[in-house]
Every structure is written in structure tokens, then in C-alpha cells.
XYZ file of C-alpha atoms in Angstrom:
772
model
C -215.354 78.578 70.112
C -216.258 74.940 69.625
C -213.202 74.460 67.435
C -210.965 76.134 70.065
C -212.330 73.846 72.775
C -211.606 70.875 70.562
C -208.011 72.029 70.019
C -207.493 72.331 73.805
C -208.851 68.813 74.312
C -206.727 67.500 71.463
C -203.544 69.028 72.961
C -204.337 67.398 76.316
C -204.789 64.036 74.650
C -201.536 64.478 72.734
C -199.679 65.240 76.003
C -200.979 62.024 77.590
C -199.985 60.115 74.485
C -196.514 61.731 74.729
C -196.132 60.345 78.257
C -197.093 56.862 77.066
C -194.897 56.968 74.010
C -191.800 57.987 75.961
C -192.348 55.712 78.952
C -189.586 53.065 79.136
C -190.427 49.826 77.351
C -193.679 50.903 75.692
C -194.378 52.355 72.275
C -197.772 51.689 70.735
C -196.634 52.964 67.314
C -193.225 51.302 67.514
C -193.173 49.936 63.969
C -191.954 52.762 61.767
C -193.741 53.139 58.463
C -191.057 55.567 57.268
C -188.532 52.717 57.009
C -191.046 50.150 55.734
C -190.394 48.646 52.306
C -192.636 47.853 49.357
C -191.655 44.173 49.061
C -193.912 43.133 46.196
C -196.519 44.532 43.848
C -198.829 43.102 41.174
C -200.137 44.675 37.989
C -203.380 43.640 36.278
C -204.114 45.288 32.951
C -206.134 45.019 29.793
C -208.396 47.012 27.545
C -210.344 49.807 29.219
C -210.474 49.929 33.042
C -209.316 47.539 35.767
C -209.738 48.479 39.449
C -208.795 46.777 42.715
C -212.034 47.289 44.572
C -211.199 45.621 47.910
C -208.145 44.090 49.603
C -208.069 42.002 52.796
C -205.419 40.130 54.809
C -205.978 37.109 57.050
C -204.210 35.937 60.221
C -201.726 33.906 58.148
C -200.660 36.888 56.057
C -202.507 35.721 52.945
C -203.798 38.577 50.805
C -207.181 38.638 49.067
C -208.067 41.139 46.351
C -211.336 41.716 44.524
C -210.820 43.289 41.094
C -213.433 44.835 38.862
C -212.522 44.343 35.213
C -214.069 45.616 32.013
C -212.944 43.022 29.493
C -212.014 39.382 29.061
C -208.297 39.726 28.526
C -206.714 40.585 31.845
C -202.934 40.435 31.631
C -201.390 39.703 35.003
C -197.743 40.118 35.887
C -196.468 36.704 37.074
C -200.047 35.455 37.536
C -202.440 33.691 35.187
C -206.121 34.603 35.257
C -208.579 32.414 33.386
C -210.775 34.604 31.209
C -214.534 34.108 31.311
C -216.486 33.378 28.127
C -218.746 36.451 28.193
C -216.965 39.539 29.448
C -218.319 42.323 27.239
C -220.151 43.755 30.227
C -217.214 43.447 32.596
C -216.610 41.073 35.450
C -214.789 40.425 38.702
C -211.629 38.570 39.616
C -211.036 37.172 43.103
C -207.340 36.568 43.840
C -205.552 34.993 46.790
C -201.802 35.476 47.284
C -199.610 34.231 50.100
C -197.500 36.610 52.182
C -194.694 36.468 49.598
C -196.949 37.473 46.711
C -197.313 33.992 45.201
C -200.727 33.472 43.594
C -202.606 30.659 45.364
C -205.753 30.798 43.249
C -207.846 33.070 41.052
C -211.578 32.947 40.453
C -213.406 34.857 37.706
C -217.015 36.008 38.172
C -218.629 36.892 34.836
C -221.948 36.758 33.038
C -222.739 33.318 31.676
C -224.465 34.863 28.650
C -225.200 38.311 27.329
C -228.769 37.416 26.432
C -231.275 39.503 28.396
C -228.493 41.563 29.946
C -230.443 44.796 29.813
C -227.722 47.270 30.807
C -224.479 48.507 29.327
C -222.933 47.510 32.669
C -224.747 44.306 33.633
C -222.262 43.625 36.450
C -221.908 46.242 39.157
C -219.453 47.059 41.931
C -219.324 44.594 44.788
C -217.426 43.890 47.979
C -215.406 41.126 49.629
C -214.608 39.968 53.178
C -212.626 37.152 54.826
C -213.474 35.407 58.114
C -211.201 33.909 60.777
C -211.125 30.521 59.017
C -209.987 32.002 55.690
C -213.421 31.633 54.079
C -214.093 34.335 51.498
C -217.371 36.128 50.811
C -218.046 38.206 47.685
C -221.052 40.185 46.556
C -222.233 42.429 43.744
C -225.156 42.994 41.371
C -225.897 41.486 37.972
C -228.558 41.346 35.295
C -229.273 38.533 32.901
C -230.146 34.881 33.540
C -226.728 33.448 34.476
C -223.720 34.408 36.551
C -220.639 32.191 36.230
C -218.355 31.719 39.245
C -215.092 30.235 38.059
C -215.235 27.297 35.676
C -217.608 24.985 37.522
C -220.217 27.048 39.382
C -222.983 29.399 38.354
C -226.128 31.146 39.534
C -229.075 30.588 37.188
C -232.212 32.671 37.665
C -235.723 32.281 36.231
C -236.519 34.173 33.045
C -238.847 36.402 35.072
C -235.842 37.657 37.078
C -233.420 38.150 34.186
C -234.157 41.843 33.589
C -233.687 42.931 37.198
C -230.543 43.957 39.012
C -230.035 41.159 41.528
C -227.754 40.980 44.533
C -225.487 37.916 44.532
C -223.567 36.527 47.516
C -221.022 33.709 47.285
C -219.051 31.940 50.018
C -215.802 30.184 49.080
C -213.525 28.166 51.326
C -209.806 28.823 51.784
C -208.991 26.865 48.611
C -211.425 28.886 46.484
C -214.135 26.209 46.277
C -217.712 27.505 46.325
C -219.485 26.552 49.591
C -222.812 28.244 48.916
C -224.281 30.917 46.658
C -227.522 32.889 46.551
C -229.184 35.915 44.987
C -231.953 38.370 45.851
C -235.253 38.283 43.977
C -237.451 41.152 42.845
C -241.226 41.215 42.526
C -243.238 44.118 41.160
C -244.239 45.729 37.911
C -243.170 43.628 34.935
C -240.228 45.098 33.101
C -239.015 47.327 35.921
C -235.282 46.919 36.060
C -234.312 48.918 39.116
C -230.949 50.620 39.369
C -227.458 49.307 40.041
C -226.120 50.252 43.453
C -222.977 49.956 45.483
C -222.996 46.941 47.770
C -221.112 46.567 51.039
C -220.355 43.311 52.822
C -218.884 42.471 56.223
C -218.525 39.381 58.434
C -218.649 39.059 62.211
C -216.415 37.023 64.535
C -218.545 33.901 63.905
C -218.384 34.257 60.134
C -222.008 35.342 59.685
C -222.464 37.693 56.745
C -224.039 41.155 56.526
C -225.057 42.982 53.346
C -225.803 46.698 53.085
C -227.253 47.744 49.730
C -230.231 49.413 48.123
C -233.054 48.812 45.667
C -235.445 51.065 43.793
C -239.128 51.166 44.612
C -241.547 51.181 41.685
C -245.216 50.581 42.337
C -245.460 47.372 44.359
C -241.788 46.454 44.123
C -240.612 43.962 46.751
C -237.125 42.588 47.208
C -235.698 39.840 49.378
C -233.894 36.562 50.059
C -235.316 33.156 50.972
C -238.614 33.833 52.776
C -237.698 37.385 53.801
C -239.113 40.110 51.557
C -239.270 43.890 51.861
C -241.630 46.342 50.232
C -240.190 49.645 49.135
C -240.612 52.269 51.863
C -240.536 55.028 49.271
C -242.365 54.072 46.101
C -240.520 56.460 43.822
C -236.996 56.464 45.165
C -234.151 54.301 46.325
C -234.455 52.217 49.494
C -231.648 50.678 51.515
C -231.651 47.310 53.228
C -229.493 45.408 55.712
C -229.504 41.611 55.733
C -227.809 38.963 57.867
C -226.973 35.495 56.512
C -225.741 32.332 58.212
C -222.116 31.492 57.500
C -222.909 27.789 57.530
C -225.511 27.626 54.763
C -226.281 31.181 53.659
C -229.812 31.183 55.051
C -231.266 34.614 55.783
C -231.347 35.425 59.514
C -233.052 38.810 59.300
C -233.742 41.579 56.806
C -234.302 45.278 57.575
C -235.070 48.165 55.278
C -235.165 51.933 55.327
C -235.209 55.152 53.373
C -233.217 58.361 53.711
C -234.899 60.421 51.012
C -234.601 60.673 47.274
C -230.807 60.944 47.551
C -230.346 57.614 49.351
C -227.004 55.964 48.663
C -225.056 53.434 50.728
C -221.356 54.172 51.318
C -219.944 51.757 53.886
C -220.517 48.921 56.371
C -218.466 47.601 59.284
C -219.184 45.074 62.059
C -217.480 45.271 65.465
C -216.364 42.573 67.925
C -219.840 42.474 69.526
C -221.638 42.151 66.163
C -222.884 45.739 66.173
C -223.257 47.236 62.708
C -222.065 50.658 61.541
C -223.644 51.978 58.335
C -222.416 54.972 56.342
C -224.867 56.499 53.872
C -226.180 59.604 52.197
C -229.660 60.996 52.767
C -231.872 63.720 54.149
C -233.544 61.763 56.966
C -233.915 58.246 58.330
C -236.876 55.895 58.185
C -235.774 52.528 59.623
C -238.346 49.715 59.495
C -241.158 52.263 59.602
C -239.740 54.383 62.446
C -238.589 57.913 61.596
C -235.523 59.404 63.312
C -234.631 63.097 63.312
C -230.969 63.630 62.504
C -229.219 66.960 63.142
C -227.542 68.590 60.125
C -229.227 66.445 57.459
C -232.927 67.379 57.632
C -233.952 68.693 54.245
C -230.478 68.357 52.727
C -228.521 65.496 51.200
C -226.141 65.060 54.121
C -224.165 62.082 55.407
C -225.427 59.653 58.061
C -223.465 57.330 60.365
C -225.881 54.795 61.871
C -225.202 52.159 64.533
C -227.429 49.075 64.856
C -227.120 46.291 67.416
C -226.601 42.602 66.619
C -230.304 42.100 65.880
C -230.472 45.096 63.540
C -232.158 47.527 65.952
C -231.356 51.233 66.254
C -228.625 52.308 68.743
C -227.483 55.810 67.701
C -227.036 58.016 64.655
C -224.750 60.905 63.639
C -225.510 63.469 60.955
C -223.258 65.595 58.777
C -223.983 68.477 56.458
C -224.340 68.204 52.696
C -220.691 68.847 51.786
C -218.820 65.726 53.009
C -218.590 62.342 51.337
C -217.793 59.058 53.097
C -215.015 56.906 51.611
C -214.352 54.045 54.053
C -215.342 52.724 57.479
C -213.815 50.174 59.883
C -213.686 49.066 63.529
C -210.750 48.276 65.800
C -210.479 45.364 68.226
C -211.933 47.500 71.056
C -215.080 48.314 69.102
C -214.174 51.914 68.225
C -215.329 52.989 64.777
C -213.330 55.001 62.220
C -214.785 56.734 59.184
C -212.948 58.584 56.434
C -214.053 60.914 53.702
C -213.532 64.256 52.053
C -215.222 67.684 52.108
C -214.927 71.170 50.643
C -215.589 74.198 52.836
C -217.076 72.990 56.132
C -217.583 69.687 57.927
C -220.376 69.869 60.503
C -220.988 66.782 62.666
C -223.512 66.042 65.429
C -221.403 64.413 68.149
C -223.818 64.802 70.070
C -223.437 68.597 69.845
C -222.327 70.117 66.597
C -218.608 69.767 65.882
C -217.419 72.067 63.091
C -214.246 71.837 60.993
C -213.423 74.488 58.404
C -211.238 73.875 55.371
C -208.669 76.665 55.778
C -207.047 75.702 52.484
C -210.241 75.617 50.417
C -208.785 77.895 47.761
C -205.767 75.663 47.069
C -207.126 72.359 48.393
C -210.885 72.296 47.872
C -211.043 68.568 48.569
C -209.846 68.111 52.165
C -209.874 64.734 53.866
C -211.046 63.754 57.327
C -211.003 60.860 59.784
C -213.433 60.656 62.696
C -213.105 58.041 65.434
C -215.974 57.288 67.822
C -216.255 55.051 70.868
C -218.887 52.284 70.793
C -221.124 54.699 72.730
C -220.869 57.287 69.962
C -218.494 59.690 71.753
C -215.916 61.376 69.537
C -212.417 60.049 70.409
C -210.470 62.203 67.987
C -210.632 63.765 64.559
C -208.016 64.513 61.958
C -208.245 66.711 58.867
C -205.861 66.584 55.892
C -205.328 69.583 53.644
C -203.216 68.765 50.629
C -202.068 70.770 47.642
C -204.027 69.518 44.641
C -205.361 66.496 46.486
C -207.662 64.197 44.516
C -208.586 61.590 47.128
C -207.811 62.933 50.570
C -208.831 59.945 52.685
C -209.551 57.048 50.353
C -209.342 54.042 52.657
C -208.493 53.169 56.256
C -207.308 50.148 58.256
C -206.454 49.797 61.966
C -203.822 47.540 63.571
C -203.637 45.717 66.922
C -202.270 48.809 68.717
C -205.064 51.033 67.363
C -202.721 52.739 64.915
C -204.615 53.645 61.761
C -203.410 53.731 58.164
C -205.102 55.971 55.623
C -204.351 56.222 51.912
C -204.593 59.335 49.777
C -203.580 60.645 46.376
C -201.958 64.058 46.439
C -199.743 66.372 44.461
C -197.443 67.838 47.076
C -197.594 68.811 50.748
C -200.121 67.606 53.309
C -201.101 69.932 56.153
C -202.803 68.490 59.220
C -203.161 70.583 62.364
C -199.671 71.812 63.220
C -198.008 69.091 61.123
C -196.636 69.735 57.649
C -195.751 66.580 55.741
C -193.914 66.895 52.395
C -195.225 63.569 51.183
C -194.637 64.275 47.513
C -191.610 66.392 46.647
C -191.928 65.919 42.871
C -195.550 67.116 42.728
C -197.047 64.376 40.569
C -200.048 62.326 41.662
C -198.946 59.439 43.845
C -200.382 57.160 46.497
C -199.375 57.996 50.063
C -199.968 55.793 53.111
C -200.212 57.866 56.305
C -199.878 56.267 59.729
C -201.658 57.771 62.738
C -201.162 56.584 66.305
C -203.961 55.649 68.702
C -204.618 59.320 69.512
C -204.808 60.377 65.867
C -201.356 61.992 65.799
C -199.279 61.549 62.642
C -196.748 58.716 63.088
C -195.165 58.617 59.623
C -195.878 58.052 55.944
C -194.776 56.069 52.886
C -195.146 57.009 49.208
C -195.198 55.236 45.912
C -193.236 56.957 43.158
C -193.598 57.988 39.505
C -191.926 59.342 36.484
C -193.782 62.230 34.886
C -197.269 61.897 33.396
C -198.447 59.059 35.601
C -201.010 58.941 38.374
C -202.568 56.448 40.757
C -205.234 56.118 43.409
C -205.720 53.682 46.263
C -209.304 52.554 46.850
C -208.653 50.017 49.570
C -206.143 49.177 52.287
C -205.640 46.459 54.894
C -203.205 45.651 57.696
C -202.261 42.185 58.970
C -201.583 41.103 62.559
C -197.852 41.747 62.152
C -198.466 45.356 61.094
C -197.747 44.956 57.363
C -199.890 47.179 55.142
C -201.567 46.226 51.846
C -203.145 48.570 49.357
C -204.782 48.370 45.963
C -206.391 50.610 43.396
C -205.705 51.880 39.901
C -203.016 53.735 37.977
C -202.710 55.505 34.649
C -199.755 56.140 32.353
C -199.490 57.618 28.859
C -200.448 54.737 26.532
C -198.016 55.758 23.788
C -195.089 56.657 26.056
C -193.468 53.615 27.717
C -191.249 55.917 29.790
C -194.237 56.947 31.909
C -194.434 54.325 34.627
C -196.033 53.602 37.953
C -193.164 52.784 40.346
C -193.696 51.019 43.637
C -190.717 49.501 45.422
C -188.623 47.641 42.856
C -191.599 47.245 40.507
C -192.220 49.505 37.534
C -195.508 49.191 35.618
C -196.888 50.686 32.414
C -200.635 50.661 31.795
C -201.658 48.455 28.889
C -204.404 50.739 27.645
C -206.333 53.166 29.815
C -206.337 52.298 33.475
C -204.869 49.243 35.188
C -205.220 47.720 38.638
C -202.486 47.139 41.207
C -202.001 45.560 44.616
C -198.909 45.960 46.798
C -197.457 44.982 50.175
C -195.664 47.403 52.497
C -193.592 45.379 54.977
C -192.642 46.833 58.365
C -189.895 45.644 60.707
C -191.487 43.024 62.994
C -191.623 43.569 66.748
C -191.391 39.801 67.306
C -190.159 37.121 64.898
C -189.304 33.434 64.849
C -185.757 32.174 64.598
C -185.237 28.972 62.627
C -186.911 25.981 64.254
C -184.571 23.043 63.710
C -187.260 20.378 63.827
C -190.844 20.765 62.603
C -191.946 17.132 62.922
C -192.712 16.591 66.586
C -193.341 13.389 68.485
C -195.815 13.030 71.347
C -194.170 13.988 74.652
C -191.133 15.499 72.869
C -189.144 18.227 74.601
C -189.558 21.067 72.089
C -187.526 24.249 71.560
C -188.846 27.260 69.611
C -186.366 30.190 69.409
C -187.540 33.748 68.712
C -186.324 37.339 68.609
C -187.887 40.629 69.689
C -187.003 44.297 69.981
C -186.131 44.439 73.680
C -186.133 48.258 73.740
C -189.835 48.480 72.886
C -191.495 46.041 75.276
C -192.435 46.524 78.915
C -190.741 44.448 81.619
C -194.246 43.180 82.423
C -194.612 41.648 78.955
C -195.300 37.938 78.616
C -194.661 36.296 75.263
C -197.106 33.539 74.334
C -196.482 30.750 71.836
C -199.750 29.481 70.350
C -200.438 26.284 68.423
C -203.486 26.614 66.209
C -206.404 24.222 66.073
C -206.131 21.326 63.619
C -208.043 23.500 61.127
C -205.357 26.196 61.356
C -207.441 28.680 63.358
C -206.069 30.597 66.351
C -209.492 31.532 67.740
C -209.220 28.529 70.084
C -205.530 27.478 70.177
C -204.725 23.830 70.866
C -201.864 24.764 73.172
C -200.378 27.923 74.689
C -197.138 28.358 76.626
C -195.721 31.646 77.923
C -192.335 33.171 78.653
C -191.632 36.414 80.567
C -189.692 39.346 79.125
C -185.950 38.891 79.709
C -184.479 42.026 78.045
C -182.126 39.941 75.895
C -183.908 40.260 72.565
C -183.428 36.524 71.978
C -185.140 33.705 73.849
C -186.476 30.170 73.430
C -189.762 28.555 74.368
C -189.018 25.156 75.950
C -191.848 22.774 76.741
C -192.959 19.156 76.681
C -195.470 18.492 73.948
C -198.845 17.641 75.505
C -200.379 14.274 74.681
C -203.676 16.009 73.812
C -202.380 17.043 70.377
C -203.713 14.827 67.608
C -201.095 12.537 66.091
C -200.915 12.833 62.320
C -202.248 16.420 62.354
C -200.496 19.648 61.381
C -200.544 22.907 63.326
C -199.546 26.514 62.754
C -197.355 28.408 65.234
C -197.473 32.081 66.157
C -196.209 34.324 68.967
C -198.213 37.049 70.711
C -197.181 39.761 73.149
C -198.586 42.904 74.745
C -197.274 46.355 75.722
C -197.177 46.958 72.796
C -199.430 44.395 71.146
C -197.458 42.241 68.749
C -198.423 39.136 66.811
C -196.247 37.256 64.367
C -197.566 35.771 61.192
C -197.531 31.974 61.486
C -194.137 30.300 61.168
C -193.265 29.621 57.523
C -193.633 25.852 57.989
C -196.439 24.087 59.799
C -195.454 21.567 62.464
C -196.613 17.970 62.209
C -197.367 15.736 65.164
C -196.113 12.299 64.135
C -197.467 9.034 65.498
C -195.533 6.847 67.930
C -194.702 3.295 66.836
C -196.547 0.542 68.724
C -194.812 -0.845 71.814
C -192.458 -3.585 70.535
C -192.413 -7.092 72.028
C -189.275 -9.281 72.237
C -189.496 -13.019 71.532
C -186.809 -15.726 71.627
C -186.265 -18.548 69.153
C -183.188 -20.662 68.427
C -181.035 -18.440 70.604
C -182.085 -15.242 68.792
C -184.018 -12.309 70.228
C -186.547 -10.877 67.736
C -188.572 -7.632 67.706
C -192.251 -8.034 66.870
C -192.365 -4.943 64.583
C -191.089 -4.724 61.014
C -190.236 -1.675 58.933
C -188.629 0.437 61.670
C -185.148 1.451 62.801
C -183.888 -0.640 65.757
C -181.482 -0.253 68.637
C -180.855 -3.004 71.213
C -179.887 -2.477 74.851
C -178.521 -4.823 77.519
C -179.087 -3.875 81.137
C -180.069 -0.351 79.903
C -176.719 0.097 78.118
C -176.711 0.669 74.353
C -175.225 -2.229 72.363
C -173.058 -0.731 69.584
C -173.951 -2.088 66.133
C -177.018 -3.954 67.416
C -179.430 -2.276 64.964
C -181.259 -5.192 63.354
C -184.724 -6.584 63.941
C -183.064 -9.576 65.637
C -180.154 -9.815 68.020
C -178.005 -12.784 69.003
C -177.194 -12.442 72.720
C -173.946 -13.870 74.061
C -174.522 -13.313 77.751
C -177.327 -13.391 80.259
C -179.069 -10.082 81.056
C -182.150 -7.919 80.555
C -182.541 -6.895 76.924
C -184.667 -4.106 75.425
C -185.222 -2.861 71.888
C -186.104 0.694 70.809
C -187.988 1.084 67.519
C -188.061 4.429 65.665
C -190.122 5.522 62.661
C -189.113 7.837 59.813
C -190.168 10.901 61.842
C -187.788 9.933 64.652
C -190.599 9.024 67.052
C -189.789 5.914 69.103
C -191.113 3.412 71.588
C -189.221 1.027 73.900
C -190.053 -2.570 74.724
C -190.272 -3.869 78.239
C -187.211 -5.757 79.489
C -186.711 -9.352 78.323
C -184.689 -11.564 80.711
C -182.331 -13.770 78.728
C -180.489 -16.677 80.359
C -177.464 -18.324 78.722
C -177.940 -21.602 80.703
C -176.084 -24.597 79.158
C -173.834 -22.510 76.939
C -170.503 -22.448 78.636
C -168.434 -20.762 75.936
C -168.580 -19.555 72.351
C -167.030 -21.220 69.339
C -163.826 -19.384 68.457
C -163.389 -17.437 65.243
C -160.432 -19.667 64.289
C -162.511 -22.851 64.490
C -165.081 -22.168 61.760
C -165.013 -20.492 58.335
C -168.220 -19.355 56.570
C -167.979 -18.550 52.831
C -168.920 -17.091 50.430
C -170.816 -14.295 52.206
C -172.858 -12.861 50.476
C -173.892 -16.208 48.995
C -175.791 -17.127 45.826
C -176.326 -20.932 45.770
C -174.169 -22.923 48.223
C -172.928 -21.776 51.602
C -169.768 -23.571 52.785
C -169.350 -24.210 56.531
C -165.758 -25.304 57.191
C -165.319 -27.005 60.607
C -161.569 -26.744 61.140
C -161.477 -28.585 64.480
C -163.239 -31.662 65.699
C -166.653 -30.735 67.193
C -168.772 -33.628 68.446
C -172.495 -33.503 67.661
C -172.242 -30.237 65.700
C -175.353 -28.876 63.926
C -176.623 -25.696 62.229
C -179.863 -23.722 61.828
C -180.646 -20.877 59.397
C -183.291 -18.381 60.612
C -184.828 -15.270 59.065
C -184.894 -11.901 60.839
C -188.207 -12.821 62.491
C -186.489 -15.811 64.130
C -188.211 -18.508 62.036
C -185.996 -21.554 61.319
C -185.901 -22.154 57.548
C -183.108 -24.745 57.244
C -181.210 -27.042 59.627
C -178.870 -30.049 59.620
C -175.835 -31.794 61.125
C -172.218 -30.856 60.481
C -169.064 -32.938 60.040
C -165.451 -31.903 60.415
C -164.191 -30.267 57.226
C -166.208 -28.522 54.528
C -170.020 -28.814 54.620
C -172.047 -27.380 51.709
C -175.571 -26.063 52.426
C -177.967 -25.292 49.520
C -179.506 -21.813 50.070
C -180.688 -20.775 46.599
C -184.299 -21.482 47.600
C -184.085 -18.694 50.199
C -185.219 -15.216 49.187
C -182.603 -12.501 48.954
C -182.066 -10.881 52.340
C -180.424 -11.209 55.762
C -180.362 -14.501 57.675
C -178.867 -15.825 60.894
C -176.678 -18.975 60.849
C -176.326 -20.673 64.223
C -173.674 -23.393 64.770
C -173.650 -25.342 68.035
C -172.745 -28.605 69.714
C -173.312 -29.899 73.205
C -171.236 -27.228 74.907
C -170.586 -24.299 72.567
C -172.344 -22.118 69.979
C -171.858 -19.175 67.620
C -174.202 -17.068 65.451
C -173.225 -15.539 62.121
C -174.948 -12.985 59.878
C -175.368 -14.298 56.325
C -176.568 -12.345 53.297
C -178.362 -14.207 50.494
C -178.132 -12.340 47.192
C -179.605 -12.933 43.730
């Protein structure tokens, strides 16, 4: 009966979604995943096992992957990873690629020494997150006295701590440089090692860090960071803890602990827009900071628990599931809704708040069904989706949610997926392959995309991410037959063969953008420029009420507080241009990123391929007069002279020889094309009645090396000359006679000079070049 009621509600929701989807100008799932393309993939292999444990994407489209490796020699296609010195116990690799798949940096995390590493696996599975400023946070567990982080950083612990499993947390900036690092310390019975445990990490909108992990209680065991320590709630079992750390310096903000019974295990952590925490775990009850909570469906059995805490780590609500299911991934959308994926066998029973029951109708052929549950921030079930697949291995491995609340879930399957009334032949060749399923905001199937194989190959996706533009990223592992090179893992145009047993991969699935930049002709902007930024959009998908917004990032490259925003209304053309005057508030000499945002549906571009630079203006030039020449006060610029606001053709030097009275100005421009104009300079030609004719004087040779000849061809009473540099300084002068006059100029530096010839009534100025 409860299942029938749910189906009725689900059909009603689907009808409302149908009305939205087919309303003119709006389609929340407009970007088709069916036509998306695998544009690049990376293969990381070596001896034994390599796994992509976590993948993330930032607002710029950069991709971060956290690999767990089992040996020193990791062979990377097109990338180079620096091997650590002590890798017998495994290690991690942190990689950052740009949107085109180019490796920006790699960082290895390995044991600094194998001495006192008391376990066969002294490094244990960790997690990774990225904040809004492209800072990266990684975590995991290690034993031994030293953990190396790249080539130049390490965590060194006292000898007394060497034998324990210790939590490590490292913050790196966008360039991969370590900002801070820390580890948890254990106190208790000497020689007690504890147990390795999965560790989950998340960051909030301010970049503060949250860790969800566990530690074993033995006798008086205590565990903690800085001055915050916890004593084991259960002295003989595994305890979980939640900790918050400052993004700025890594200092512990608070630390909470709990116990869910002898079967305690942590399985996921997510933080929403309001800094609420969602914890996924296994257990038979809940003791949180000494307070016991009764949870339906899990009392006395090893069921699953979904727990919500507020920003200070206090209890908000809890959901319980029966013993069959297993959680695989958890995330939040921008509205604060939470999504959790997993798999189960016969029955999934959830308290929500009343029991909600799902039966696996294909349990005989598909014993491992997958599920997705989505809850509101208040804990009300929004929708659920179950996947039954023929021979499925990982039904709902990982999930990510985009700006329009579409969700993307990865699975490995052998054939057909059944979900509700939908039948999806995701794998027609019936070999294990990764499938990415897209669900719209109501949970309805909106498409899928597969990887492909030859025979005798398999793969699994452990992690997925989606960027602001709707592109999907996934990573995991694949296997091929070691001795048969014809067995390959195929994804897009890439074909990989495992080096030994099991290799790691990451890949990008690119969708058609809803909005995109056209080419911007000029990316160096001057203060107060009139700027044009052209762009394109799919005019059949947006509402007539849509406004497109062009954002300039902060000087640090963040869009959380843009430096400038201008908007443009929908015009139904599919092609438009932002036109605006650059505000003077933008910092000269700084660079900015550009992106475009829209709504109905939500669409955000990745930043334009090139950052824009705000160039500086030249100083305001000043005109001076000397020896009949006008000179600009600034050197090293491009010049243009004007008379009475009219451009003077060819007048492009630092000095200008005027021939008539008027108001003169000079415009100076720098290499970026930014310019400034002088104020007007009033020049009067008083006393100069006419110019000396071109047929009256010869000047040669020009260019000149040693002697300049001035040939006065007609009688000119009281004739004289001056030679000035481009700054207007007189460097040589003398009187002239009729006929040829030789002037020694070899003592002048090579360059441009002005020769002025005059008598009582006439004058002329000539440009002379002195060469070596």
C-alpha cells in the first residue's frame, strides 16, 4: 500500500515536471548527455592496484583527482608523476588538470620511511575536496614516523605516535604548494595500534574543513587534534568522530564523537550551503556526544544511518535503513537538498519519517540493485529512484548534481537497466562497462552515456563530478587481460591496456554548452574603455524573462564576489554582445576572469579561455616649447600630435615643429594601446612671416656620420642654425654663410635630431638622423 501511494505521488510529480519541461523557453535538463562526448581520458598504471578515489571540478573547469597507488612506479599517459622514495606500502597521488586535460601539477603523498610502519598497508584510503578559491584539501591515515608530501614537505610524528594509525589533513593552494598540515594524536595503552578506517572530507562555502572518520577504543584510548581530545565512547569497538578545522590555519574549531555499535563504519560526508552536515554510516544505534537517539529500522541490527547536524555539530534529524543496503556516495545541491546513493539486495526499508519500502523485483537476476534517495533540508523525501540491472556490480557508485538539480550517477553493469517503467539498454554487448545516467530534478531518467570495451575487460567508477557548465568527470579503475593486448578499456578516442592487474583512469564527458563565449578581439583593456564581449546561446531553451549576466572575477580569480557585473536581456537571436564602459574601480595592472550566467534554465560558462588584463594609463603629458619646437614631457611612448583638435598626419614624434599658430595637443599611447591626452598648448608664430623655401637650402648627407653640410643657395642675411635633441635641448649652434657650411656632428649620439635654420624674417626645421 505504501509503495502504491508512492507511485501515485511519483506520477503526479512527473506530470508537473512534464508541464515544466514542455513549456516554451524552459528546459531544466536541456543539455543532452546522450550526445555528449568523451573528450579526454587519462590512464595511470603500474604494478598491482591503482584506483582513482575522488575527482572534483572547480569553477574554472580544472579537474582534481586523488589516486590511491600501491607501488612507486606509476606510469601515466602523457603525464609525469614523481615517484616517492618509500612506496612499498602504497601511497597517494594528487593531480590537477586544466579543462583540456593538460596536467598542471602532481603531488605524491608517501611514507618517508618504512621503519615502524606496523601494517602491511600503512597508508589508508583518504578523501579530497576543493574550495571556491581552488585550494585543495586531502586526508587519509598513516602509520610510521614520517609522511612525505611532495618533494619538500613532510609530517614528522614523535616516536610514541609511530605505531598508531593517525589521521592527516593537508591544505594546498591552487599551485599545489602546502599551506598547512596536521595530524591526529592517540593516547592510551602503549602498543595499541587501532584500525585503519575510511575517512571523508568536505569543505563549506567559506573553505572551512570537516572530517568524518573513526577510531578504535581500547582501554583509556583518546584521540584528537590540537587541544581537542575525545575518549572512546565504546571501549571495545569503533567510534566515529566529526571535526571542523579553520581554512586559514587548520586550527580545530570543534570535535564531536559518537558510537553506533560494534559495526560502526563511516560511509560518506557532505556539507550544504548553510554549513549543515550530512553523515552516512553503518550501525545499530546512535550515541552522539553522550546522547542516545532511537532510530527506526536499525535497532539491534547493522543498518544504515543518515544523520544531519547543524553548523555547530548539533543533532537535527536522523533516518534509518534496514540491514541490507549499503551507502556509496552522498552530496548536496545548491538548494540544500541531499542525495544519497547505494545498493541493496531484497528490500530497502527507510524511515522517512514513516517507513518507505522498496522491493527488489529482480533479485533473482539482479541481486545488487541500486538506489538514490533525495531529501529536502527538513528531511522530507523528495523522490527516490531504484535501478535494477542484469548482472550489475556497482548499481549506484557515485553521484553529482548540477546547477539545474539534474543528478548524474555512475554504475557498472552487464546489460539492461530497469528503473520504474523505464528500460534502458545501456550495454548492448553485455560486458562490464561504466555507465553515466542522468536524472532530471524530479528523478526521471534524462539520458545516459557509456564507456566501451572489447571482450574480457571491465571497469568501475568510484567517483564523479560535474562542473558549472554541465560537463561530467568520472574516475575509477579498470582491468584487462595482462597477457592479451587486444583486451582494452575504450573511452572516447582513448584505448587503454592495464599494465599489470588494475589501473586507474579519469575522463571528461563534455556536453553542448547552453551559453558560450565568441572570440573576444581584445583582452587587454584600458580604464574607461568601451568594451565588447560577444556570446552565443541556445535561444530555443531559454525563457523570454532570462537575463544574461557577464561577471568579472575578483583580482584573485574568485566569482564569489565579482568585481563587476553587467546584464543583457534575452533577445531570441542566439547571438548577442555585452557592451559597456569599463569602470574605473578595476585595479590597473590586475588580471580578471570572465564568465556568463543565466537562469531559466540555469547556465554558467566556464571562464573565458584567456584572462583579461587591465592596463595602466600613461601619465598626462605636458607640452613645452624650446627653439621653435614643441616637446612632449614623456619618453618611451607612441605619439600623435593634433592642431586645433585635428590630427596632424605624420606628426608621430616626441617633438613637433609647428609652422602656424594654433592650439596643439599630443596623445601618448603605451604598448597596451592605453592613452592619455595633454591639455592644449597655444603656439604663436609671431615674428616669423614665412618659411624658407625647399629650393633655398640643401642638407646632406642625411643620415650623417661625421660632417653635416648646410648649403645656403641664396643670400640670407644673419642666417644661423641650432641642433636640438627630441627633448628640445639645444646641443649645437652657429652662424651660416652663403654656400656650403660644414657642421661637425660626430660627437652627437646616434639618433634623431632637429636642425633649425633661421634669419631675421624666415625659418625652417629639418629632421636629421645621426648614425654610427
